[in-house]
XYZ file of C-alpha atoms in Angstrom:
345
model
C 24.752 56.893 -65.258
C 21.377 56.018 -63.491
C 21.123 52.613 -61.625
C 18.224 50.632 -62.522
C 16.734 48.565 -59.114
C 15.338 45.515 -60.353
C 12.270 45.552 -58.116
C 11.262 41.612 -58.441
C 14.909 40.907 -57.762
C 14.886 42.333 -54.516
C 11.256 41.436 -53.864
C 12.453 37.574 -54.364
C 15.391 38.815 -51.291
C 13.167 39.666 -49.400
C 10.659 36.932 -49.482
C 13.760 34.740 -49.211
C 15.065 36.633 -45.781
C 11.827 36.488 -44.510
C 11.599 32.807 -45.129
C 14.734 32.363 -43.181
C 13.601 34.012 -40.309
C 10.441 32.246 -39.916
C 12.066 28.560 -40.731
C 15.001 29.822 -37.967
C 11.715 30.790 -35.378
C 10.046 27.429 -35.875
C 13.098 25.313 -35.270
C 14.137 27.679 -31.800
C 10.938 26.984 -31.117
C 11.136 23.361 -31.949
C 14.582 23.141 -29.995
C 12.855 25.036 -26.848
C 10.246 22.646 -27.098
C 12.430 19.202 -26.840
C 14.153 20.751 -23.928
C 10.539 19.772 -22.226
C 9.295 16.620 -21.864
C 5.961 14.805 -20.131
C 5.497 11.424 -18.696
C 3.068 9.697 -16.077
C 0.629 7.576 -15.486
C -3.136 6.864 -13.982
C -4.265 3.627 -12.501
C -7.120 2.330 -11.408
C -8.368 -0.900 -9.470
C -10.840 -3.450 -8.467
C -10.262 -4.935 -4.696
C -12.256 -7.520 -2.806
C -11.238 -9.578 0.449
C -12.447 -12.841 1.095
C -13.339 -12.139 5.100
C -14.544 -8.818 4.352
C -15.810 -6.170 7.273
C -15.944 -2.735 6.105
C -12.634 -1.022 4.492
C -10.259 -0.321 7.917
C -10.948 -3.641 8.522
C -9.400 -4.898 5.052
C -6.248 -3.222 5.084
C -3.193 -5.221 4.807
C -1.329 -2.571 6.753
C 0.504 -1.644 3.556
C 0.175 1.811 1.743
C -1.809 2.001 -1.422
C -4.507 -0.343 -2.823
C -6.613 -0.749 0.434
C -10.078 0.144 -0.322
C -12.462 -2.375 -1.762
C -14.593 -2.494 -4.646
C -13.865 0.019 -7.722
C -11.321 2.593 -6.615
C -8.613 4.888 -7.896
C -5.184 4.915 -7.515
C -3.835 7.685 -8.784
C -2.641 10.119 -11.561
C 0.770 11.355 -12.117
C 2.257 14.264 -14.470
C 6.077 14.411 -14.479
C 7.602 17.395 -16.121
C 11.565 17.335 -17.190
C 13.215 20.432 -18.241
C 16.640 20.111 -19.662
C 19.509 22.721 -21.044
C 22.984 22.008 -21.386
C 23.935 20.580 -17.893
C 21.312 21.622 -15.867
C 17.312 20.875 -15.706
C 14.843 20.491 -12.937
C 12.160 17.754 -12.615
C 8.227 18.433 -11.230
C 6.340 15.362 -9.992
C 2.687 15.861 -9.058
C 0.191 13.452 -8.149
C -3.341 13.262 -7.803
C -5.407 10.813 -6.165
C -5.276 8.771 -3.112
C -2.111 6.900 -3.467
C -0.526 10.237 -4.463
C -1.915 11.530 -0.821
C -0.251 8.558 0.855
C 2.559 8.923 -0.650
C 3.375 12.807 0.448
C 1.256 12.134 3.600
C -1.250 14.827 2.779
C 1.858 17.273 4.037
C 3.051 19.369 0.515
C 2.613 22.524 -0.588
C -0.626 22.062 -2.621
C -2.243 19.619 -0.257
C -0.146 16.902 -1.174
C -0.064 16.934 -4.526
C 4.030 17.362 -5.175
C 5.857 14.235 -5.087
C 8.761 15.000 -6.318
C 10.338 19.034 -7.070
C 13.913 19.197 -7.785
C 16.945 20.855 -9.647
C 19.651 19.239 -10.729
C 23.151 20.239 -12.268
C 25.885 17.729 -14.230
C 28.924 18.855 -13.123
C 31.143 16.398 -14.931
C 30.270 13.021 -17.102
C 30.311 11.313 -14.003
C 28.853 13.862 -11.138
C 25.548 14.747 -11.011
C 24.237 17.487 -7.892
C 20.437 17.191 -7.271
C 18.943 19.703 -4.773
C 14.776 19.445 -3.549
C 12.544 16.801 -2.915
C 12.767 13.374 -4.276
C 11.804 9.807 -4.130
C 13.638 7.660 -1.485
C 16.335 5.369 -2.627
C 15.927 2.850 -0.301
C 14.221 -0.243 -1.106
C 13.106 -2.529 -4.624
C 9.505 -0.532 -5.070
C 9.091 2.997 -5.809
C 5.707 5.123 -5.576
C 4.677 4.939 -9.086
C 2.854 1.552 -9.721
C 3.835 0.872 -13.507
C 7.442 0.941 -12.282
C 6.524 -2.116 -10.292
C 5.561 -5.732 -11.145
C 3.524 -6.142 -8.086
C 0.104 -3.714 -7.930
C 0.116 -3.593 -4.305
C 3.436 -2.532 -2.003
C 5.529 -4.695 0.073
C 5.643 -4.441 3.871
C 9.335 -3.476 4.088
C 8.379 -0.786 1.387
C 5.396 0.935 3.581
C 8.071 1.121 6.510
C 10.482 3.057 5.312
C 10.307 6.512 3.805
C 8.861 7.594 0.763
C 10.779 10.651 -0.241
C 13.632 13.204 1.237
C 14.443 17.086 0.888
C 17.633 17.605 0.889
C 20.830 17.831 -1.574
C 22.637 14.335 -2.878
C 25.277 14.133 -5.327
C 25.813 11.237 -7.379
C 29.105 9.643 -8.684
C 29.917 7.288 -11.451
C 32.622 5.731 -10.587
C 32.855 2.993 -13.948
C 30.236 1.191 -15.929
C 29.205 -0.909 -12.923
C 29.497 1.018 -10.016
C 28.476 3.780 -8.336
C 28.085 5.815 -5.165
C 25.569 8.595 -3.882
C 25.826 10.486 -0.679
C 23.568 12.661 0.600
C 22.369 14.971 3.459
C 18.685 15.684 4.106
C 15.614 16.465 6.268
C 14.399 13.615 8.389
C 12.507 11.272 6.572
C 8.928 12.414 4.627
C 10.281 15.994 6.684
C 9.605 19.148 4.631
C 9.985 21.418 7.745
C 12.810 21.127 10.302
C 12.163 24.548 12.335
C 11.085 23.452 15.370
C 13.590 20.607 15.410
C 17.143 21.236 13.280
C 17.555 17.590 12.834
C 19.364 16.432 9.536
C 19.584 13.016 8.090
C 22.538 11.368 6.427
C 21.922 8.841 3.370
C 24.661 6.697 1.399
C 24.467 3.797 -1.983
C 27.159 1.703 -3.489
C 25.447 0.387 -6.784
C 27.779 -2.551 -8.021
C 27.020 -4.776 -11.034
C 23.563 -3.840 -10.213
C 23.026 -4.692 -6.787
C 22.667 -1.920 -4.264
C 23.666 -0.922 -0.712
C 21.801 1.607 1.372
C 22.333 3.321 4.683
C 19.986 6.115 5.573
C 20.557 8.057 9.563
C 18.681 10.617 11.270
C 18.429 10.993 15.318
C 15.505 9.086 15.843
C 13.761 11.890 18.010
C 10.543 13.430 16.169
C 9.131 10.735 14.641
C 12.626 9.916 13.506
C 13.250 6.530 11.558
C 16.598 6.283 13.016
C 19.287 3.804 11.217
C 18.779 1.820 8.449
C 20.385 -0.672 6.373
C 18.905 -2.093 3.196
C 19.908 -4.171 -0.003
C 18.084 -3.830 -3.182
C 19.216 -6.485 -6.196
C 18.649 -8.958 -8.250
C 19.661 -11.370 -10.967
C 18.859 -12.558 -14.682
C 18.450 -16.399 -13.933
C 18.172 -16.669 -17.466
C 16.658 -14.584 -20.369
C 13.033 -14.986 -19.048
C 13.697 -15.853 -15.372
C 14.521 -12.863 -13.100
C 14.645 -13.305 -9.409
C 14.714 -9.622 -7.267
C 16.045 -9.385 -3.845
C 15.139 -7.507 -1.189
C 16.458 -7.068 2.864
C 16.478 -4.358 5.155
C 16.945 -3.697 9.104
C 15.721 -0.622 10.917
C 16.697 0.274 14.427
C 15.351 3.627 16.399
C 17.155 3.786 19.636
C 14.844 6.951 20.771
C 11.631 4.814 20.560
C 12.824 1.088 21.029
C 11.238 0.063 17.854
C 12.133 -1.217 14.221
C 11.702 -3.884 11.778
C 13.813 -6.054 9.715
C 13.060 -8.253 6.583
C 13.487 -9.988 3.263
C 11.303 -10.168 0.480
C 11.849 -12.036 -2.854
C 10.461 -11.331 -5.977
C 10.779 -14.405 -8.740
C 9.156 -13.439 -12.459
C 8.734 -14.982 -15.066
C 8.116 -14.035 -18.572
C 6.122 -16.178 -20.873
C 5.782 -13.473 -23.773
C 5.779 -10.358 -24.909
C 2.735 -9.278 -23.689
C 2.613 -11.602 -20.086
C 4.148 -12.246 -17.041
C 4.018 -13.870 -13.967
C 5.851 -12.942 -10.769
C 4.923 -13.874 -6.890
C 6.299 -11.514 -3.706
C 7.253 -13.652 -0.759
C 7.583 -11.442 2.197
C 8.465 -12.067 5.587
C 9.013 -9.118 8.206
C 9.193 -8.580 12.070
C 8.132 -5.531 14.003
C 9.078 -4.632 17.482
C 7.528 -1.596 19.016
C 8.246 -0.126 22.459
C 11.177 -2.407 22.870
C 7.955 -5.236 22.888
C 8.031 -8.478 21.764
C 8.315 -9.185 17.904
C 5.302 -9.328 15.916
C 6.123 -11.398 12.521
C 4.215 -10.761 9.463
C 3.896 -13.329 6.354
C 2.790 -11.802 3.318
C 2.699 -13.666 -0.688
C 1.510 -12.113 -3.349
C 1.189 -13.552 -6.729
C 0.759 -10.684 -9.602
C 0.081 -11.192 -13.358
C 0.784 -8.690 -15.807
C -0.341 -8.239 -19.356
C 0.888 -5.207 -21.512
C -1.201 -3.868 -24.855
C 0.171 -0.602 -26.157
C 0.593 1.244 -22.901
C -2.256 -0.157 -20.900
C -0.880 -3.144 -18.406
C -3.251 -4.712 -16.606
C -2.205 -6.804 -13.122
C -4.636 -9.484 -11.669
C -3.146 -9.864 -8.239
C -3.975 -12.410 -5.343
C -2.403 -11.678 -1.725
C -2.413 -13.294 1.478
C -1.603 -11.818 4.583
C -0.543 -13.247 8.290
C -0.034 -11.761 11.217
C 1.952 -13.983 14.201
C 2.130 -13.930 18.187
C -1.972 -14.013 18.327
C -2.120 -10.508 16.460
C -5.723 -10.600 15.115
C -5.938 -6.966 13.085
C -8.821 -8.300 10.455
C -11.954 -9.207 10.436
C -14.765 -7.845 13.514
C -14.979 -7.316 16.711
C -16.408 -10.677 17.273
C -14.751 -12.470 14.658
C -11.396 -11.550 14.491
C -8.691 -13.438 12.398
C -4.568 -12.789 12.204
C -4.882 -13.889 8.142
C -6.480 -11.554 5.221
C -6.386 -13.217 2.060
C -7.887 -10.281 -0.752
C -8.215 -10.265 -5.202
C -6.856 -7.248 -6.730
C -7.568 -6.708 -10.539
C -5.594 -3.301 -11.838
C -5.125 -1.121 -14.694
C -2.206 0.879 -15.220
C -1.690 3.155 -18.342
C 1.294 5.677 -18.747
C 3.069 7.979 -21.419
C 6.345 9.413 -21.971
């Protein structure tokens, strides 16, 4: 007996099979795709001092948001790549906060800010291995993670970022512990040297512990001890805490502080918050040199544009005069900041 093929029959198995296959494509495709994901930022400012003399002179000895008139911040693109329990995260800025923040020293001419891998061992341990942003401290690099525009004193003191490898525990729903071991700080080279540093938080119920160690020789920040926390006051109330001590035996120098950082929200679009700061430096085993800083910081959000009008007043004690001229010098710097931050994710 002769078979008969039914030609469209097979035609419509084809054109099914075929359909499979590319619907099966797009969504590997779509599956490869979510593994990636982009976020960042730009910002941009507006700065003016009211006893102005040319741009060193108008510092307020903090990183970021210095220069006067119209300037730019900077412009971040962070790229996240996850599968299954590993990923890796890329940082890169652009920009002249993005230069103070990786000191001009990076691969790129300081354009990484943060490069690292990490793995999820368990539900609670996480390894991370490369360069990252510090863990010491309430402010981070990024300025729309921040209610204040400009950076505290105690921020600008200690270090920005560390290579090294950390692992991170969760220990229950409200605490936690990371230990690490690392370069010196803002150190992406130790040949000449060998010098490690050692780094340690306890997170509980949201307030944080940190101890950070390295030898002190090198440019070495030595030992430090800092508490980062806060509290709800009430559903619109929030008042942040921040202290920190800082000791380098090799140099005879450190710092110690407290800032506070009160906010209020009024709506959903505004708030208020002020920064009062108050830190001591001693250099060269020296006398202390105290430094009063307030800054009071607005903040309106539409879509994902926030923009921060910010006044600040700086004061430096013990007859430090660091603004103004030569023949006109002052130990106070009072300056109007008016910012604009946009970001994605």
């Amino acid at each position: 007996m002769k078979t008969v093929i039914n030609t469209k029959y097979v035609k419509n198995i084809l054109a099914s099979g075929l359909m499979l296959l590319a619907v099966s494509s797009v969504i590997a495709q779509e599956e490869e795709k979510s593994a990636l994901s982009l976020s960042g930022s730009i910002d941009t400012y507006y700065r003016t001092t009211f006893n102005e003399a040319g741009v060193d002179e108008s510092s307020s000895f903090t990183s970021f948001a210095n220069q006067t008139g119209f300037a730019l911040g900077m412009a971040n693109i962070i790229g996240t790549y996850e599968t299954g329990d590993t990923g890796f995260v890329v940082d890169l800025v652009f920009g002249p906060r993005g230069t103070e923040a990786t000191f001009n020293n990076d691969v790129l001419n300081g354009v990484i800010n943060q490069a690292y891998a990490y793995w999820n061992v368990s539900e609670g341990t996480t390894l991370t291995i490369g360069r990252f942003n510090t863990f010491l401290g309430y402010e981070v690099i990024a300025p729309a993670a921040n209610f204040n525009y400009s950076v505290s004193h105690l921020f600008s003191n200690g270090p920005f970022s560390h290579i090294g490898l950390k692992a991170d525990f969760t220990l229950s729903d409200d605490v936690s512990l990371m230990l690490g071991v690392m370069n010196p700080w803002d150190t992406n080279d130790i040949t000449g040297t060998g010098e490690y540093s050692f780094g340690g938080q306890l997170g509980f119920y949201g307030q944080f512990l940190n101890l950070y160690y390295d030898s002190g020789k090198n440019d070495g920040l030595g030992f430090e001890i800092d508490y980062t926390g806060g509290f709800d006051v009430s559903d619109d109330f929030f008042f942040g805490i921040n202290a920190a001590y800082n000791k380098n035996s090799e140099t005879e120098s450190g710092f110690y502080g407290l800032a506070i950082y009160p906010q209020l929200t009024t709506s959903e679009t505004f708030a208020i918050g002020l920064r009062g700061e108050y830190m001591t430096f001693t250099q060269d085993g020296l006398d202390d040199t105290p430094v009063l800083a307030a800054t009071l910081t607005g903040s309106y959000t539409t879509g994902n544009l926030i923009i921060k009008p910010e006044v600040r007043l700086d004061s430096w004690g013990n007859d430090v005069e660091p603004f103004g001229n030569a023949t006109d010098p002052t130990n106070s710097l009072a300056s109007f900041t008016l910012a604009a931050i946009y970001s994605f994710d």
